[in-house]
PDB file of C-alpha atoms and ligand atoms in Angstrom:
ATOM      1  CA  MET A   1     111.335  90.520 115.047  1.00  0.00           C
ATOM      2  CA  SER A   2     108.744  88.705 112.069  1.00  0.00           C
ATOM      3  CA  THR A   3     105.583  88.288 114.001  1.00  0.00           C
ATOM      4  CA  ARG A   4     105.090  85.295 110.709  1.00  0.00           C
ATOM      5  CA  PRO A   5     102.567  82.924 111.970  1.00  0.00           C
ATOM      6  CA  GLU A   6     104.094  79.678 111.717  1.00  0.00           C
ATOM      7  CA  THR A   7     101.567  77.102 109.905  1.00  0.00           C
ATOM      8  CA  ALA A   8     102.334  74.194 107.880  1.00  0.00           C
ATOM      9  CA  GLY A   9     100.842  74.297 103.959  1.00  0.00           C
ATOM     10  CA  LYS A  10      98.624  76.748 103.100  1.00  0.00           C
ATOM     11  CA  LEU A  11      97.236  79.414 105.380  1.00  0.00           C
ATOM     12  CA  PRO A  12      93.794  79.438 106.308  1.00  0.00           C
ATOM     13  CA  LEU A  13      91.840  82.417 104.953  1.00  0.00           C
ATOM     14  CA  THR A  14      90.843  83.268 108.635  1.00  0.00           C
ATOM     15  CA  GLU A  15      94.197  83.650 109.982  1.00  0.00           C
ATOM     16  CA  LEU A  16      94.130  86.874 108.383  1.00  0.00           C
ATOM     17  CA  LEU A  17      91.467  87.528 110.798  1.00  0.00           C
ATOM     18  CA  GLU A  18      93.322  86.384 113.263  1.00  0.00           C
ATOM     19  CA  MET A  19      96.428  88.344 112.412  1.00  0.00           C
ATOM     20  CA  LYS A  20      94.169  91.680 112.601  1.00  0.00           C
ATOM     21  CA  ARG A  21      92.786  90.895 115.862  1.00  0.00           C
ATOM     22  CA  ARG A  22      96.804  90.732 117.104  1.00  0.00           C
ATOM     23  CA  ARG A  23      98.021  93.191 115.487  1.00  0.00           C
ATOM     24  CA  ASP A  24     100.281  91.431 112.576  1.00  0.00           C
ATOM     25  CA  PRO A  25     100.647  93.154 109.760  1.00  0.00           C
ATOM     26  CA  ILE A  26      99.610  91.311 106.411  1.00  0.00           C
ATOM     27  CA  VAL A  27     102.528  90.945 103.703  1.00  0.00           C
ATOM     28  CA  MET A  28     100.650  90.945 100.666  1.00  0.00           C
ATOM     29  CA  VAL A  29     102.430  91.089  96.644  1.00  0.00           C
ATOM     30  CA  THR A  30     101.651  90.654  93.375  1.00  0.00           C
ATOM     31  CA  ALA A  31     102.724  88.233  91.479  1.00  0.00           C
ATOM     32  CA  TYR A  32     101.664  86.761  88.178  1.00  0.00           C
ATOM     33  CA  ASP A  33     103.919  83.082  87.330  1.00  0.00           C
ATOM     34  CA  TYR A  34     105.900  79.808  89.000  1.00  0.00           C
ATOM     35  CA  PRO A  35     108.585  81.386  89.623  1.00  0.00           C
ATOM     36  CA  SER A  36     107.335  84.840  91.639  1.00  0.00           C
ATOM     37  CA  GLY A  37     104.882  82.853  93.326  1.00  0.00           C
ATOM     38  CA  ARG A  38     107.510  80.511  94.592  1.00  0.00           C
ATOM     39  CA  LEU A  39     109.932  83.782  95.365  1.00  0.00           C
ATOM     40  CA  ALA A  40     106.468  85.224  97.292  1.00  0.00           C
ATOM     41  CA  ASP A  41     106.340  81.741  99.231  1.00  0.00           C
ATOM     42  CA  ALA A  42     110.132  81.898  99.882  1.00  0.00           C
ATOM     43  CA  ALA A  43     110.607  85.423 101.314  1.00  0.00           C
ATOM     44  CA  GLY A  44     107.603  84.746 103.685  1.00  0.00           C
ATOM     45  CA  VAL A  45     104.866  86.593 102.339  1.00  0.00           C
ATOM     46  CA  ASP A  46     101.087  85.965 103.624  1.00  0.00           C
ATOM     47  CA  ALA A  47      98.947  86.370 100.721  1.00  0.00           C
ATOM     48  CA  ILE A  48      99.752  86.561  96.271  1.00  0.00           C
ATOM     49  CA  LEU A  49      97.569  89.013  94.259  1.00  0.00           C
ATOM     50  CA  VAL A  50      97.607  88.610  90.909  1.00  0.00           C
ATOM     51  CA  GLY A  51      96.543  91.584  89.893  1.00  0.00           C
ATOM     52  CA  ASP A  52      95.127  92.468  87.152  1.00  0.00           C
ATOM     53  CA  SER A  53      98.507  95.659  86.834  1.00  0.00           C
ATOM     54  CA  ALA A  54      99.651  92.290  84.583  1.00  0.00           C
ATOM     55  CA  ALA A  55      98.122  93.561  82.142  1.00  0.00           C
ATOM     56  CA  MET A  56     100.583  96.652  82.304  1.00  0.00           C
ATOM     57  CA  THR A  57     103.901  95.490  84.010  1.00  0.00           C
ATOM     58  CA  VAL A  58     103.567  92.046  81.976  1.00  0.00           C
ATOM     59  CA  LEU A  59     101.790  92.280  78.905  1.00  0.00           C
ATOM     60  CA  GLY A  60     103.213  95.999  78.421  1.00  0.00           C
ATOM     61  CA  LEU A  61      99.567  97.387  77.836  1.00  0.00           C
ATOM     62  CA  GLU A  62      98.545 100.881  78.477  1.00  0.00           C
ATOM     63  CA  SER A  63      95.964 100.131  81.131  1.00  0.00           C
ATOM     64  CA  THR A  64      94.481  97.238  83.152  1.00  0.00           C
ATOM     65  CA  VAL A  65      91.246  97.128  81.375  1.00  0.00           C
ATOM     66  CA  PRO A  66      92.063  95.075  78.662  1.00  0.00           C
ATOM     67  CA  ALA A  67      93.059  91.915  80.449  1.00  0.00           C
ATOM     68  CA  THR A  68      90.729  89.018  79.901  1.00  0.00           C
ATOM     69  CA  MET A  69      89.624  86.107  81.809  1.00  0.00           C
ATOM     70  CA  ASP A  70      91.913  83.287  79.871  1.00  0.00           C
ATOM     71  CA  GLU A  71      94.635  85.844  80.731  1.00  0.00           C
ATOM     72  CA  MET A  72      94.395  86.049  83.806  1.00  0.00           C
ATOM     73  CA  ILE A  73      93.578  82.591  84.261  1.00  0.00           C
ATOM     74  CA  VAL A  74      97.224  81.477  83.302  1.00  0.00           C
ATOM     75  CA  LEU A  75      98.876  84.019  84.856  1.00  0.00           C
ATOM     76  CA  SER A  76      97.208  83.142  88.467  1.00  0.00           C
ATOM     77  CA  ARG A  77      97.750  79.052  87.785  1.00  0.00           C
ATOM     78  CA  ALA A  78     100.938  79.200  87.325  1.00  0.00           C
ATOM     79  CA  ALA A  79     101.246  81.634  90.420  1.00  0.00           C
ATOM     80  CA  ALA A  80      99.213  79.501  92.638  1.00  0.00           C
ATOM     81  CA  ARG A  81     101.745  76.568  91.141  1.00  0.00           C
ATOM     82  CA  GLY A  82     104.627  78.182  92.741  1.00  0.00           C
ATOM     83  CA  ALA A  83     103.305  79.858  95.917  1.00  0.00           C
ATOM     84  CA  LYS A  84     102.365  77.150  98.679  1.00  0.00           C
ATOM     85  CA  ARG A  85     101.533  78.445 102.064  1.00  0.00           C
ATOM     86  CA  PRO A  86     100.241  81.938 101.108  1.00  0.00           C
ATOM     87  CA  LEU A  87      96.814  82.591  99.875  1.00  0.00           C
ATOM     88  CA  VAL A  88      96.360  82.766  95.881  1.00  0.00           C
ATOM     89  CA  ILE A  89      93.832  85.993  95.083  1.00  0.00           C
ATOM     90  CA  GLY A  90      92.642  86.391  91.926  1.00  0.00           C
ATOM     91  CA  ASP A  91      92.160  89.418  90.087  1.00  0.00           C
ATOM     92  CA  MET A  92      88.875  89.660  88.322  1.00  0.00           C
ATOM     93  CA  PRO A  93      89.505  91.951  85.231  1.00  0.00           C
ATOM     94  CA  PHE A  94      87.331  94.431  84.065  1.00  0.00           C
ATOM     95  CA  GLY A  95      84.028  92.876  82.331  1.00  0.00           C
ATOM     96  CA  SER A  96      84.199  89.504  84.361  1.00  0.00           C
ATOM     97  CA  PHE A  97      81.813  90.927  86.856  1.00  0.00           C
ATOM     98  CA  GLN A  98      80.257  94.081  85.709  1.00  0.00           C
ATOM     99  CA  VAL A  99      76.856  92.809  83.487  1.00  0.00           C
ATOM    100  CA  SER A 100      75.674  90.063  85.972  1.00  0.00           C
ATOM    101  CA  ASP A 101      75.762  88.146  89.167  1.00  0.00           C
ATOM    102  CA  GLU A 102      75.777  84.811  86.717  1.00  0.00           C
ATOM    103  CA  ASP A 103      79.217  86.280  85.510  1.00  0.00           C
ATOM    104  CA  ALA A 104      80.373  87.048  88.312  1.00  0.00           C
ATOM    105  CA  VAL A 105      79.961  83.962  89.872  1.00  0.00           C
ATOM    106  CA  ARG A 106      81.108  81.364  86.288  1.00  0.00           C
ATOM    107  CA  ASN A 107      84.251  83.812  86.353  1.00  0.00           C
ATOM    108  CA  GLY A 108      84.852  83.368  90.143  1.00  0.00           C
ATOM    109  CA  ILE A 109      84.479  79.692  89.676  1.00  0.00           C
ATOM    110  CA  ARG A 110      86.405  79.406  86.583  1.00  0.00           C
ATOM    111  CA  PHE A 111      89.353  81.161  88.726  1.00  0.00           C
ATOM    112  CA  VAL A 112      89.033  78.815  91.427  1.00  0.00           C
ATOM    113  CA  LYS A 113      88.766  75.398  89.526  1.00  0.00           C
ATOM    114  CA  GLU A 114      91.268  76.358  86.717  1.00  0.00           C
ATOM    115  CA  ALA A 115      93.835  78.252  88.653  1.00  0.00           C
ATOM    116  CA  ALA A 116      93.342  76.769  91.788  1.00  0.00           C
ATOM    117  CA  VAL A 117      93.412  80.472  93.928  1.00  0.00           C
ATOM    118  CA  ASP A 118      92.174  80.730  97.037  1.00  0.00           C
ATOM    119  CA  ALA A 119      90.167  83.729  96.700  1.00  0.00           C
ATOM    120  CA  VAL A 120      88.726  86.683  93.877  1.00  0.00           C
ATOM    121  CA  LYS A 121      89.331  90.465  94.058  1.00  0.00           C
ATOM    122  CA  LEU A 122      86.702  92.550  93.045  1.00  0.00           C
ATOM    123  CA  GLU A 123      87.001  95.995  92.360  1.00  0.00           C
ATOM    124  CA  GLY A 124      83.944  99.137  93.849  1.00  0.00           C
ATOM    125  CA  ALA A 125      81.103  98.670  95.567  1.00  0.00           C
ATOM    126  CA  GLY A 126      77.476  99.869  94.621  1.00  0.00           C
ATOM    127  CA  PRO A 127      76.699  97.824  92.205  1.00  0.00           C
ATOM    128  CA  THR A 128      79.647  95.785  93.230  1.00  0.00           C
ATOM    129  CA  LEU A 129      77.481  94.475  96.781  1.00  0.00           C
ATOM    130  CA  GLY A 130      75.445  92.160  94.580  1.00  0.00           C
ATOM    131  CA  ARG A 131      78.191  90.825  92.774  1.00  0.00           C
ATOM    132  CA  VAL A 132      80.101  90.149  96.536  1.00  0.00           C
ATOM    133  CA  ARG A 133      76.705  88.343  97.775  1.00  0.00           C
ATOM    134  CA  ALA A 134      76.627  86.522  94.959  1.00  0.00           C
ATOM    135  CA  LEU A 135      80.476  85.059  94.826  1.00  0.00           C
ATOM    136  CA  VAL A 136      80.017  84.426  98.680  1.00  0.00           C
ATOM    137  CA  GLY A 137      77.176  82.250  97.785  1.00  0.00           C
ATOM    138  CA  GLY A 138      78.649  80.651  95.312  1.00  0.00           C
ATOM    139  CA  GLY A 139      81.382  79.599  97.868  1.00  0.00           C
ATOM    140  CA  VAL A 140      83.817  81.758  96.488  1.00  0.00           C
ATOM    141  CA  PRO A 141      85.862  83.972  99.188  1.00  0.00           C
ATOM    142  CA  VAL A 142      86.321  87.476  97.876  1.00  0.00           C
ATOM    143  CA  MET A 143      88.140  90.047  98.883  1.00  0.00           C
ATOM    144  CA  GLY A 144      87.375  94.029  98.440  1.00  0.00           C
ATOM    145  CA  HIS A 145      89.271  97.036  96.457  1.00  0.00           C
ATOM    146  CA  LEU A 146      88.209 100.522  96.855  1.00  0.00           C
ATOM    147  CA  GLY A 147      90.153 104.302  96.851  1.00  0.00           C
ATOM    148  CA  LEU A 148      91.840 104.090  93.560  1.00  0.00           C
ATOM    149  CA  THR A 149      90.383 101.193  91.839  1.00  0.00           C
ATOM    150  CA  PRO A 150      92.288 101.516  88.435  1.00  0.00           C
ATOM    151  CA  GLN A 151      89.894  99.911  86.349  1.00  0.00           C
ATOM    152  CA  SER A 152      87.319 102.624  87.042  1.00  0.00           C
ATOM    153  CA  ALA A 153      90.476 105.129  87.092  1.00  0.00           C
ATOM    154  CA  THR A 154      88.988 107.424  83.808  1.00  0.00           C
ATOM    155  CA  MET A 155      85.106 107.663  85.871  1.00  0.00           C
ATOM    156  CA  LEU A 156      87.656 108.753  89.037  1.00  0.00           C
ATOM    157  CA  GLY A 157      89.274 111.268  86.778  1.00  0.00           C
ATOM    158  CA  GLY A 158      92.701 109.578  86.213  1.00  0.00           C
ATOM    159  CA  PHE A 159      95.478 107.662  89.231  1.00  0.00           C
ATOM    160  CA  ARG A 160      95.186 110.090  91.833  1.00  0.00           C
ATOM    161  CA  ALA A 161      94.233 109.949  95.824  1.00  0.00           C
ATOM    162  CA  GLN A 162      90.607 109.262  96.417  1.00  0.00           C
ATOM    163  CA  GLY A 163      88.470 110.118  99.646  1.00  0.00           C
ATOM    164  CA  ARG A 164      89.647 113.879  99.910  1.00  0.00           C
ATOM    165  CA  THR A 165      87.171 115.542 101.621  1.00  0.00           C
ATOM    166  CA  ALA A 166      85.190 115.072 103.976  1.00  0.00           C
ATOM    167  CA  ASP A 167      82.170 113.931 102.018  1.00  0.00           C
ATOM    168  CA  LYS A 168      84.052 110.800  99.425  1.00  0.00           C
ATOM    169  CA  ALA A 169      85.877 110.189 103.021  1.00  0.00           C
ATOM    170  CA  ARG A 170      82.721 109.480 104.233  1.00  0.00           C
ATOM    171  CA  LEU A 171      81.263 107.717 101.426  1.00  0.00           C
ATOM    172  CA  LEU A 172      84.407 105.278 101.068  1.00  0.00           C
ATOM    173  CA  LEU A 173      83.903 104.192 104.761  1.00  0.00           C
ATOM    174  CA  ASP A 174      80.381 103.352 104.272  1.00  0.00           C
ATOM    175  CA  ASP A 175      81.278 101.507 101.168  1.00  0.00           C
ATOM    176  CA  ALA A 176      84.010  99.627 103.169  1.00  0.00           C
ATOM    177  CA  VAL A 177      81.483  99.075 105.845  1.00  0.00           C
ATOM    178  CA  ALA A 178      79.036  97.646 103.028  1.00  0.00           C
ATOM    179  CA  LEU A 179      81.696  95.169 101.598  1.00  0.00           C
ATOM    180  CA  GLU A 180      81.973  94.011 104.796  1.00  0.00           C
ATOM    181  CA  GLU A 181      77.489  93.010 104.928  1.00  0.00           C
ATOM    182  CA  ALA A 182      78.426  91.714 101.847  1.00  0.00           C
ATOM    183  CA  GLY A 183      80.596  88.592 102.678  1.00  0.00           C
ATOM    184  CA  CYS A 184      83.756  90.066 101.929  1.00  0.00           C
ATOM    185  CA  PHE A 185      87.279  88.439 103.882  1.00  0.00           C
ATOM    186  CA  SER A 186      89.741  91.536 103.415  1.00  0.00           C
ATOM    187  CA  LEU A 187      89.918  94.704 102.044  1.00  0.00           C
ATOM    188  CA  VAL A 188      92.711  96.863  99.380  1.00  0.00           C
ATOM    189  CA  LEU A 189      92.085 100.401 100.309  1.00  0.00           C
ATOM    190  CA  GLU A 190      94.502 102.264  97.218  1.00  0.00           C
ATOM    191  CA  ALA A 191      95.858 106.107  97.268  1.00  0.00           C
ATOM    192  CA  VAL A 192      93.521 106.614  99.980  1.00  0.00           C
ATOM    193  CA  PRO A 193      94.814 109.280 102.817  1.00  0.00           C
ATOM    194  CA  ALA A 194      96.320 107.792 105.883  1.00  0.00           C
ATOM    195  CA  ALA A 195      93.934 108.911 108.077  1.00  0.00           C
ATOM    196  CA  VAL A 196      91.062 107.920 106.449  1.00  0.00           C
ATOM    197  CA  ALA A 197      92.548 104.282 105.783  1.00  0.00           C
ATOM    198  CA  SER A 198      92.864 104.300 109.551  1.00  0.00           C
ATOM    199  CA  ARG A 199      88.874 105.205 110.212  1.00  0.00           C
ATOM    200  CA  ILE A 200      88.462 102.892 108.232  1.00  0.00           C
ATOM    201  CA  THR A 201      90.332  99.968 109.554  1.00  0.00           C
ATOM    202  CA  GLU A 202      88.899 100.519 113.233  1.00  0.00           C
ATOM    203  CA  ALA A 203      85.386 100.877 111.577  1.00  0.00           C
ATOM    204  CA  VAL A 204      85.332  97.587 109.999  1.00  0.00           C
ATOM    205  CA  GLN A 205      86.400  93.909 111.500  1.00  0.00           C
ATOM    206  CA  ILE A 206      88.125  92.499 108.817  1.00  0.00           C
ATOM    207  CA  PRO A 207      91.881  93.174 107.461  1.00  0.00           C
ATOM    208  CA  THR A 208      92.542  96.114 105.065  1.00  0.00           C
ATOM    209  CA  ILE A 209      95.584  95.827 102.625  1.00  0.00           C
ATOM    210  CA  GLY A 210      96.511  99.138 102.033  1.00  0.00           C
ATOM    211  CA  ILE A 211      98.841 100.863  99.362  1.00  0.00           C
ATOM    212  CA  GLY A 212      99.517 104.290  98.947  1.00  0.00           C
ATOM    213  CA  SER A 213      97.060 104.536 102.130  1.00  0.00           C
ATOM    214  CA  GLY A 214      99.335 104.783 105.461  1.00  0.00           C
ATOM    215  CA  ARG A 215     100.204 102.541 107.650  1.00  0.00           C
ATOM    216  CA  SER A 216      97.386 102.238 110.389  1.00  0.00           C
ATOM    217  CA  CYS A 217      96.296  99.775 107.737  1.00  0.00           C
ATOM    218  CA  ASP A 218      96.094  95.750 108.719  1.00  0.00           C
ATOM    219  CA  GLY A 219      98.791  94.533 106.060  1.00  0.00           C
ATOM    220  CA  GLN A 220     100.732  96.290 102.913  1.00  0.00           C
ATOM    221  CA  VAL A 221     100.509  95.634  99.051  1.00  0.00           C
ATOM    222  CA  LEU A 222     102.897  95.543  96.432  1.00  0.00           C
ATOM    223  CA  VAL A 223     102.864  95.260  92.876  1.00  0.00           C
ATOM    224  CA  TRP A 224     105.836  92.665  92.293  1.00  0.00           C
ATOM    225  CA  HIS A 225     107.344  94.988  89.192  1.00  0.00           C
ATOM    226  CA  ASP A 226     107.701  98.300  91.472  1.00  0.00           C
ATOM    227  CA  LEU A 227     108.636  96.449  94.195  1.00  0.00           C
ATOM    228  CA  LEU A 228     112.015  95.128  92.665  1.00  0.00           C
ATOM    229  CA  GLY A 229     112.161  97.826  89.915  1.00  0.00           C
ATOM    230  CA  LEU A 230     111.417  96.608  87.076  1.00  0.00           C
ATOM    231  CA  TYR A 231     109.091  98.222  85.758  1.00  0.00           C
ATOM    232  CA  ASP A 232     110.236 101.152  83.809  1.00  0.00           C
ATOM    233  CA  ARG A 233     107.150 103.609  84.049  1.00  0.00           C
ATOM    234  CA  ARG A 234     107.150 106.536  86.462  1.00  0.00           C
ATOM    235  CA  ALA A 235     106.456 104.638  89.528  1.00  0.00           C
ATOM    236  CA  ALA A 236     103.159 106.577  91.950  1.00  0.00           C
ATOM    237  CA  ARG A 237     104.418 108.119  95.221  1.00  0.00           C
ATOM    238  CA  PHE A 238     103.428 105.365  97.038  1.00  0.00           C
ATOM    239  CA  VAL A 239     106.104 103.125  95.943  1.00  0.00           C
ATOM    240  CA  LYS A 240     109.156 102.108  97.569  1.00  0.00           C
ATOM    241  CA  ARG A 241     111.489 100.038  95.704  1.00  0.00           C
ATOM    242  CA  TYR A 242     113.887  97.804  97.167  1.00  0.00           C
ATOM    243  CA  ALA A 243     116.041  96.062  94.379  1.00  0.00           C
ATOM    244  CA  ASP A 244     116.860  97.863  91.140  1.00  0.00           C
ATOM    245  CA  LEU A 245     116.446  94.648  88.721  1.00  0.00           C
ATOM    246  CA  SER A 246     116.201  95.892  85.462  1.00  0.00           C
ATOM    247  CA  ASN A 247     119.302  96.985  85.790  1.00  0.00           C
ATOM    248  CA  GLU A 248     120.621  94.515  87.301  1.00  0.00           C
ATOM    249  CA  ILE A 249     118.947  91.684  83.696  1.00  0.00           C
ATOM    250  CA  ARG A 250     120.042  94.206  81.659  1.00  0.00           C
ATOM    251  CA  ASN A 251     123.506  94.073  82.715  1.00  0.00           C
ATOM    252  CA  ALA A 252     123.593  90.059  82.730  1.00  0.00           C
ATOM    253  CA  LEU A 253     122.077  90.129  79.277  1.00  0.00           C
ATOM    254  CA  GLU A 254     125.021  92.716  78.053  1.00  0.00           C
ATOM    255  CA  ARG A 255     127.355  90.481  79.591  1.00  0.00           C
ATOM    256  CA  TYR A 256     125.627  87.357  77.933  1.00  0.00           C
ATOM    257  CA  ALA A 257     125.859  88.963  74.581  1.00  0.00           C
ATOM    258  CA  ALA A 258     129.471  90.253  74.848  1.00  0.00           C
ATOM    259  CA  ASP A 259     130.679  86.716  75.851  1.00  0.00           C
ATOM    260  CA  VAL A 260     128.893  85.160  73.288  1.00  0.00           C
ATOM    261  CA  ARG A 261     130.236  87.641  70.538  1.00  0.00           C
ATOM    262  CA  SER A 262     134.171  87.610  71.763  1.00  0.00           C
ATOM    263  CA  GLY A 263     133.568  83.460  71.566  1.00  0.00           C
ATOM    264  CA  ALA A 264     134.241  83.386  75.572  1.00  0.00           C
ATOM    265  CA  PHE A 265     130.861  81.346  76.019  1.00  0.00           C
ATOM    266  CA  PRO A 266     130.176  78.741  75.788  1.00  0.00           C
ATOM    267  CA  GLU A 267     133.688  77.679  77.499  1.00  0.00           C
ATOM    268  CA  ASP A 268     134.622  73.925  77.826  1.00  0.00           C
ATOM    269  CA  GLN A 269     132.414  73.528  80.742  1.00  0.00           C
ATOM    270  CA  HIS A 270     129.702  73.968  79.615  1.00  0.00           C
ATOM    271  CA  THR A 271     130.013  71.902  76.360  1.00  0.00           C
ATOM    272  CA  TYR A 272     129.514  68.222  76.340  1.00  0.00           C
ATOM    273  CA  ALA A 273     132.265  65.798  75.237  1.00  0.00           C
ATOM    274  CA  ILE A 274     131.912  62.603  72.333  1.00  0.00           C
ATOM    275  CA  PRO A 275     134.697  59.321  73.612  1.00  0.00           C
ATOM    276  CA  ASP A 276     137.207  59.468  71.350  1.00  0.00           C
ATOM    277  CA  GLU A 277     136.367  56.430  69.670  1.00  0.00           C
ATOM    278  CA  GLU A 278     132.938  56.910  68.826  1.00  0.00           C
ATOM    279  CA  LEU A 279     133.772  61.014  67.055  1.00  0.00           C
ATOM    280  CA  ALA A 280     136.721  58.369  65.145  1.00  0.00           C
ATOM    281  CA  ARG A 281     133.438  55.781  63.794  1.00  0.00           C
ATOM    282  CA  PHE A 282     131.300  59.240  62.913  1.00  0.00           C
ATOM    283  CA  GLU A 283     133.871  61.249  61.190  1.00  0.00           C
ATOM    284  CA  ALA A 284     135.039  57.935  59.533  1.00  0.00           C
ATOM    285  CA  GLY A 285     131.552  57.611  58.492  1.00  0.00           C
ATOM    286  CA  LEU A 286     131.552  61.358  57.115  1.00  0.00           C
ATOM    287  CA  THR A 287     133.997  60.560  55.398  1.00  0.00           C
ATOM    288  CA  GLU A 288     132.509  57.063  53.460  1.00  0.00           C
ATOM    289  CA  ALA A 289     129.674  59.236  52.506  1.00  0.00           C
ATOM    290  CA  ARG A 290     131.550  61.613  50.823  1.00  0.00           C
ATOM    291  CA  VAL A 291     133.236  59.200  48.936  1.00  0.00           C
ATOM    292  CA  GLU A 292     130.506  57.230  48.073  1.00  0.00           C
ATOM    293  CA  ALA A 293     128.569  60.928  46.748  1.00  0.00           C
TER     294      ALA A 293
HETATM  295  O1  LIG B 301      95.936  95.292  90.136  1.00  0.00           O
HETATM  296  C1  LIG B 301      96.833  95.287  91.094  1.00  0.00           C
HETATM  297  O2  LIG B 301      97.982  94.889  90.791  1.00  0.00           O
HETATM  298  C2  LIG B 301      96.076  95.969  92.298  1.00  0.00           C
HETATM  299  C3  LIG B 301      96.735  95.993  93.208  1.00  0.00           C
HETATM  300  C4  LIG B 301      97.526  97.668  93.224  1.00  0.00           C
HETATM  301  C5  LIG B 301      96.342  96.220  94.532  1.00  0.00           C
HETATM  302  O3  LIG B 301      94.456  95.444  91.748  1.00  0.00           O
END
């Protein structure tokens, strides 16, 4: 049975904390445009992440690193327009918060003012803690992101699970507590062993949203294109595919192309008529014009 909280209008940010307290799983999905924002809202998801994964899934780039603020703003604004009830979280791209607190706050405020997001997400801990404090102090709610943080995948030794030794697991737990103390309202845990994610989830009051981190997290997130089978590249182990839209769409496009080429489309029902007398006048005008020429 669905435990989706019944709220009129936008889900309050504080509702995520209540959901953790009630043990109601939080449903988050990425979305990057108006139709995906609308569909996620209609399906009753609680939060939408306009992830910088868009660099790969939408813009066709090799990694998330090149995503720019301007690109993220356009995508977030469109998704936020479609998603009335879910919380909308804009993902701060690489370079938008690493240099200084001022940059982080300026870009966080851009997200809120220009894209109408409810919060932003930042990857990492350590130097990121100061940025979280600066953003929260500037009135911008922040979701943290620990474990496999794709913006620093090279430093982490590639796209692989994190926290798989006792020491590294302990570091992750300490970082999670530090991010909570810095003011994060929630935390994404990506590719963290389920047992470690479970301990982290117990150790913090704020909700954890897992991706490849087991079922003890307070919620789950999947990338839109992975979930719907819209992405051709090899999917990570933690992806569950709920549809095969790539094939559906290709099929539809092939049928359309065949119809155009065979003349089966458009049919009369897809075209507009002109009254007979108007058509006759139009054609008579053409004949006169030809005679004069
Ligand atoms: O960019 C993204 O989509 C993300 C999710 C995988 C959590 O950060």
